[in-house]
Amino acid sequence: MCLLDLFNTYVLNLRSPSGLSQLSQNLLNLNTDKTEVIFLGKKEHRFKTATLLGTNGFILADTVKNLGVIIDSDLSFSSHMKLNGDGSDKHPDFHQSIFDDPDVEEPNGRSVAPDEDLPESGPSLRFSKACLKSVFTVFLIFVYLLLTTVAVFLAYQTITDFLEKLNHPVMSVIYKEVDFFPPPGIALYPGKAQLLSCKHYNHNYIPPLVAPGTPEVGDCTMEQVSYVGPFTNQTQKQALVVQGPSDVRNKEVIFMQFSLTDAEEDFSAITYMLFAKFGDLALSPDKPAFMMDCEKNYSMWTFSGGFRTWVKMSLVMTSGKKDDAVEFRQESGVVKYNDRRTNITDELFFVVFEWRDPFIQEIKLIVTANPWNSVAILCGVFMALFKAANFAKLSVSWMIRMRKRHLRNRARELNSVT
């Protein structure tokens, strides 16, 4: 009982004029009318202590409020937890809501603000802040919806551009310089004409004819191939295949001379065809089938009698989506032959083959669509959509909470008026 007597004596001295004057000397002012006494501990101990000590004029309370926290005698904080409702469904940010909640319910049921003593935190100001927050939230939702629409349009445009570039590749032309071309195959269809000579020359020089119209010894590599034409009705065709020039730096040419006797046509000409490599024919096990495929894939040209036709070839290699193709492009010059023979019984044909330039033209189809760039743009777009959806969800949840809080406070005001 010594401790209780000491506490009772301290309370009496604190309430006496001498105690108040001692506080004033230390620059401390005590408002005894607003001073409350609370006993903490078990209920039976609190009752005994209050009976023995009394309050000596102070207000005895079961709950007191200090710095916005309501403390009860049992230290259960049940009165404080009622600020969020019935205490059963508390928000995860419970301790933060103590300071953010504009309306705090006291134990006696009266709804007050945490800063009630400040004149600027009245109901009108709180309503203005809530209204301003709601308007700002609605504006942000509208902005994010606009950004979401732009992001969706950007994703659609990115996918459309990627598919457009994927389906329509760009043609790229590359010129590759070489010193030697693979010898091409020159397939000639002389018909009734006879090959008189076939010789190789360099530097675009062809010597004058010594005995035109007479056979001469040649140095060309040739093969005779007989096959059925693919575009005719089982017509047998005879092809004279000559190995073409290859040394483009020395301007190698091939000069051939044909003779035709007793021409039955009104216009006499010899048809020829160029294909990629003469070696493919030499190594082919089925040469007639090889010539049929060449006739299907390559073009035919002609040169006329009584003229010297100079053919300049160029090679074009095209890489498609599935297969590669080889194409010959040519430029031809025609010069009239002055036949000085006395007894003319036949018609002479002259043709020269050479490479136009030392370049192989390679044509490739390039897809300009970059999948990694498109994937990066789509990832950024979907990330922006996710962030916008998350922000909209949080904003709507906040508005719903504000609406519930407003309804709850309004119900409290109606109950207090009732």
PDB file of C-alpha atoms in Angstrom, residues 36-159:
ATOM      1  CA  GLU A  36      -8.414  12.202 -17.840  1.00  0.00           C
ATOM      2  CA  VAL A  37      -7.223   9.280 -15.737  1.00  0.00           C
ATOM      3  CA  ILE A  38      -7.129   5.713 -17.081  1.00  0.00           C
ATOM      4  CA  PHE A  39      -6.146   2.560 -15.188  1.00  0.00           C
ATOM      5  CA  LEU A  40      -4.498  -0.184 -17.242  1.00  0.00           C
ATOM      6  CA  GLY A  41      -4.532  -3.837 -16.310  1.00  0.00           C
ATOM      7  CA  LYS A  42      -7.026  -6.499 -15.352  1.00  0.00           C
ATOM      8  CA  LYS A  43     -10.566  -5.435 -14.581  1.00  0.00           C
ATOM      9  CA  GLU A  44     -10.621  -6.509 -10.910  1.00  0.00           C
ATOM     10  CA  HIS A  45      -7.274  -4.816 -10.257  1.00  0.00           C
ATOM     11  CA  ARG A  46      -8.481  -1.625 -11.920  1.00  0.00           C
ATOM     12  CA  PHE A  47     -11.628  -1.586  -9.744  1.00  0.00           C
ATOM     13  CA  LYS A  48      -9.639  -2.057  -6.530  1.00  0.00           C
ATOM     14  CA  THR A  49      -7.121   0.615  -7.477  1.00  0.00           C
ATOM     15  CA  ALA A  50      -9.852   3.128  -8.396  1.00  0.00           C
ATOM     16  CA  THR A  51     -11.656   2.409  -5.106  1.00  0.00           C
ATOM     17  CA  LEU A  52      -8.513   2.883  -3.042  1.00  0.00           C
ATOM     18  CA  LEU A  53      -7.104   5.893  -4.852  1.00  0.00           C
ATOM     19  CA  GLY A  54     -10.138   7.692  -6.235  1.00  0.00           C
ATOM     20  CA  THR A  55      -9.681  10.270  -8.955  1.00  0.00           C
ATOM     21  CA  ASN A  56      -9.231  13.319  -6.784  1.00  0.00           C
ATOM     22  CA  GLY A  57     -11.328  15.420  -9.093  1.00  0.00           C
ATOM     23  CA  PHE A  58      -9.904  14.106 -12.363  1.00  0.00           C
ATOM     24  CA  ILE A  59     -12.133  12.504 -15.029  1.00  0.00           C
ATOM     25  CA  LEU A  60     -11.965   8.701 -14.880  1.00  0.00           C
ATOM     26  CA  ALA A  61     -12.256   7.203 -18.394  1.00  0.00           C
ATOM     27  CA  ASP A  62     -12.122   3.706 -19.912  1.00  0.00           C
ATOM     28  CA  THR A  63     -10.626   5.017 -23.171  1.00  0.00           C
ATOM     29  CA  VAL A  64      -8.332   7.922 -23.892  1.00  0.00           C
ATOM     30  CA  LYS A  65      -7.023   9.344 -27.178  1.00  0.00           C
ATOM     31  CA  ASN A  66      -3.377  10.169 -27.672  1.00  0.00           C
ATOM     32  CA  LEU A  67      -1.887  11.218 -31.057  1.00  0.00           C
ATOM     33  CA  GLY A  68      -4.893   9.840 -32.921  1.00  0.00           C
ATOM     34  CA  VAL A  69      -4.704   6.407 -31.239  1.00  0.00           C
ATOM     35  CA  ILE A  70      -7.546   5.359 -28.930  1.00  0.00           C
ATOM     36  CA  ILE A  71      -6.203   3.407 -25.927  1.00  0.00           C
ATOM     37  CA  ASP A  72      -8.576   1.374 -23.739  1.00  0.00           C
ATOM     38  CA  SER A  73      -8.039  -0.080 -20.254  1.00  0.00           C
ATOM     39  CA  ASP A  74      -7.707  -3.648 -21.607  1.00  0.00           C
ATOM     40  CA  LEU A  75      -5.150  -2.572 -24.254  1.00  0.00           C
ATOM     41  CA  SER A  76      -7.218  -4.427 -26.876  1.00  0.00           C
ATOM     42  CA  PHE A  77      -7.523  -1.401 -29.219  1.00  0.00           C
ATOM     43  CA  SER A  78     -11.046  -2.538 -30.072  1.00  0.00           C
ATOM     44  CA  SER A  79     -12.342   1.053 -29.972  1.00  0.00           C
ATOM     45  CA  HIS A  80      -9.617   2.123 -32.349  1.00  0.00           C
ATOM     46  CA  MET A  81     -10.294  -0.710 -34.799  1.00  0.00           C
ATOM     47  CA  LYS A  82     -13.911   0.397 -35.111  1.00  0.00           C
ATOM     48  CA  LEU A  83     -12.628   3.271 -37.232  1.00  0.00           C
ATOM     49  CA  ASN A  84     -12.537   0.914 -40.245  1.00  0.00           C
ATOM     50  CA  GLY A  85     -16.040  -0.458 -39.724  1.00  0.00           C
ATOM     51  CA  ASP A  86     -17.044  -3.406 -37.620  1.00  0.00           C
ATOM     52  CA  GLY A  87     -13.441  -4.557 -37.215  1.00  0.00           C
ATOM     53  CA  SER A  88     -13.869  -7.813 -39.170  1.00  0.00           C
ATOM     54  CA  ASP A  89     -12.759  -6.719 -42.689  1.00  0.00           C
ATOM     55  CA  LYS A  90      -9.740  -4.526 -42.241  1.00  0.00           C
ATOM     56  CA  HIS A  91      -7.757  -3.077 -45.108  1.00  0.00           C
ATOM     57  CA  PRO A  92      -4.108  -4.249 -45.417  1.00  0.00           C
ATOM     58  CA  ASP A  93      -2.980  -0.648 -44.942  1.00  0.00           C
ATOM     59  CA  PHE A  94      -4.712  -0.448 -41.532  1.00  0.00           C
ATOM     60  CA  HIS A  95      -2.117   1.638 -39.718  1.00  0.00           C
ATOM     61  CA  GLN A  96      -1.815   4.006 -42.667  1.00  0.00           C
ATOM     62  CA  SER A  97      -5.610   4.428 -42.810  1.00  0.00           C
ATOM     63  CA  ILE A  98      -5.511   5.815 -39.255  1.00  0.00           C
ATOM     64  CA  PHE A  99      -3.904   8.948 -40.589  1.00  0.00           C
ATOM     65  CA  ASP A 100      -5.538   8.998 -44.055  1.00  0.00           C
ATOM     66  CA  ASP A 101      -9.160   8.526 -42.931  1.00  0.00           C
ATOM     67  CA  PRO A 102     -10.752  11.960 -42.799  1.00  0.00           C
ATOM     68  CA  ASP A 103     -13.512  10.717 -40.434  1.00  0.00           C
ATOM     69  CA  VAL A 104     -12.617   9.099 -37.125  1.00  0.00           C
ATOM     70  CA  GLU A 105     -15.277   7.674 -34.858  1.00  0.00           C
ATOM     71  CA  GLU A 106     -14.858   8.317 -31.149  1.00  0.00           C
ATOM     72  CA  PRO A 107     -16.005   5.783 -28.523  1.00  0.00           C
ATOM     73  CA  ASN A 108     -19.198   7.694 -27.840  1.00  0.00           C
ATOM     74  CA  GLY A 109     -20.271   7.360 -31.504  1.00  0.00           C
ATOM     75  CA  ARG A 110     -19.584  10.954 -32.550  1.00  0.00           C
ATOM     76  CA  SER A 111     -17.932  11.302 -36.000  1.00  0.00           C
ATOM     77  CA  VAL A 112     -15.068  13.793 -35.933  1.00  0.00           C
ATOM     78  CA  ALA A 113     -12.009  14.535 -38.005  1.00  0.00           C
ATOM     79  CA  PRO A 114      -8.483  13.827 -36.703  1.00  0.00           C
ATOM     80  CA  ASP A 115      -7.634  17.509 -36.896  1.00  0.00           C
ATOM     81  CA  GLU A 116     -10.938  18.806 -35.586  1.00  0.00           C
ATOM     82  CA  ASP A 117      -9.291  21.629 -33.683  1.00  0.00           C
ATOM     83  CA  LEU A 118      -7.896  23.120 -36.925  1.00  0.00           C
ATOM     84  CA  PRO A 119     -10.354  25.477 -38.609  1.00  0.00           C
ATOM     85  CA  GLU A 120      -9.231  24.661 -42.160  1.00  0.00           C
ATOM     86  CA  SER A 121     -10.177  20.962 -42.052  1.00  0.00           C
ATOM     87  CA  GLY A 122     -13.947  21.439 -41.963  1.00  0.00           C
ATOM     88  CA  PRO A 123     -16.506  19.310 -43.824  1.00  0.00           C
ATOM     89  CA  SER A 124     -16.616  21.657 -46.818  1.00  0.00           C
ATOM     90  CA  LEU A 125     -12.848  21.488 -47.283  1.00  0.00           C
ATOM     91  CA  ARG A 126     -12.880  17.700 -46.946  1.00  0.00           C
ATOM     92  CA  PHE A 127     -15.639  17.491 -49.528  1.00  0.00           C
ATOM     93  CA  SER A 128     -13.680  19.769 -51.868  1.00  0.00           C
ATOM     94  CA  LYS A 129     -10.583  17.587 -51.573  1.00  0.00           C
ATOM     95  CA  ALA A 130     -12.584  14.409 -52.199  1.00  0.00           C
ATOM     96  CA  CYS A 131     -14.331  15.989 -55.152  1.00  0.00           C
ATOM     97  CA  LEU A 132     -11.041  17.214 -56.582  1.00  0.00           C
ATOM     98  CA  LYS A 133      -9.520  13.766 -56.209  1.00  0.00           C
ATOM     99  CA  SER A 134     -12.504  12.178 -57.935  1.00  0.00           C
ATOM    100  CA  VAL A 135     -12.359  14.634 -60.843  1.00  0.00           C
ATOM    101  CA  PHE A 136      -8.605  14.125 -61.188  1.00  0.00           C
ATOM    102  CA  THR A 137      -9.040  10.353 -61.099  1.00  0.00           C
ATOM    103  CA  VAL A 138     -11.716  10.471 -63.800  1.00  0.00           C
ATOM    104  CA  PHE A 139      -9.433  12.649 -65.921  1.00  0.00           C
ATOM    105  CA  LEU A 140      -6.546  10.220 -65.486  1.00  0.00           C
ATOM    106  CA  ILE A 141      -8.798   7.309 -66.427  1.00  0.00           C
ATOM    107  CA  PHE A 142      -9.841   9.170 -69.566  1.00  0.00           C
ATOM    108  CA  VAL A 143      -6.180   9.857 -70.427  1.00  0.00           C
ATOM    109  CA  TYR A 144      -5.248   6.226 -69.886  1.00  0.00           C
ATOM    110  CA  LEU A 145      -8.163   5.080 -72.014  1.00  0.00           C
ATOM    111  CA  LEU A 146      -6.932   7.381 -74.764  1.00  0.00           C
ATOM    112  CA  LEU A 147      -3.418   6.010 -74.422  1.00  0.00           C
ATOM    113  CA  THR A 148      -4.816   2.474 -74.453  1.00  0.00           C
ATOM    114  CA  THR A 149      -6.622   3.205 -77.721  1.00  0.00           C
ATOM    115  CA  VAL A 150      -3.414   4.573 -79.224  1.00  0.00           C
ATOM    116  CA  ALA A 151      -1.492   1.508 -77.996  1.00  0.00           C
ATOM    117  CA  VAL A 152      -4.039  -0.878 -79.540  1.00  0.00           C
ATOM    118  CA  PHE A 153      -3.878   1.021 -82.840  1.00  0.00           C
ATOM    119  CA  LEU A 154      -0.073   0.925 -82.724  1.00  0.00           C
ATOM    120  CA  ALA A 155      -0.110  -2.847 -82.123  1.00  0.00           C
ATOM    121  CA  TYR A 156      -2.524  -3.357 -85.015  1.00  0.00           C
ATOM    122  CA  GLN A 157      -0.441  -1.151 -87.307  1.00  0.00           C
ATOM    123  CA  THR A 158       2.778  -2.945 -86.320  1.00  0.00           C
ATOM    124  CA  ILE A 159       1.316  -6.376 -87.065  1.00  0.00           C
TER     125      ILE A 159
END
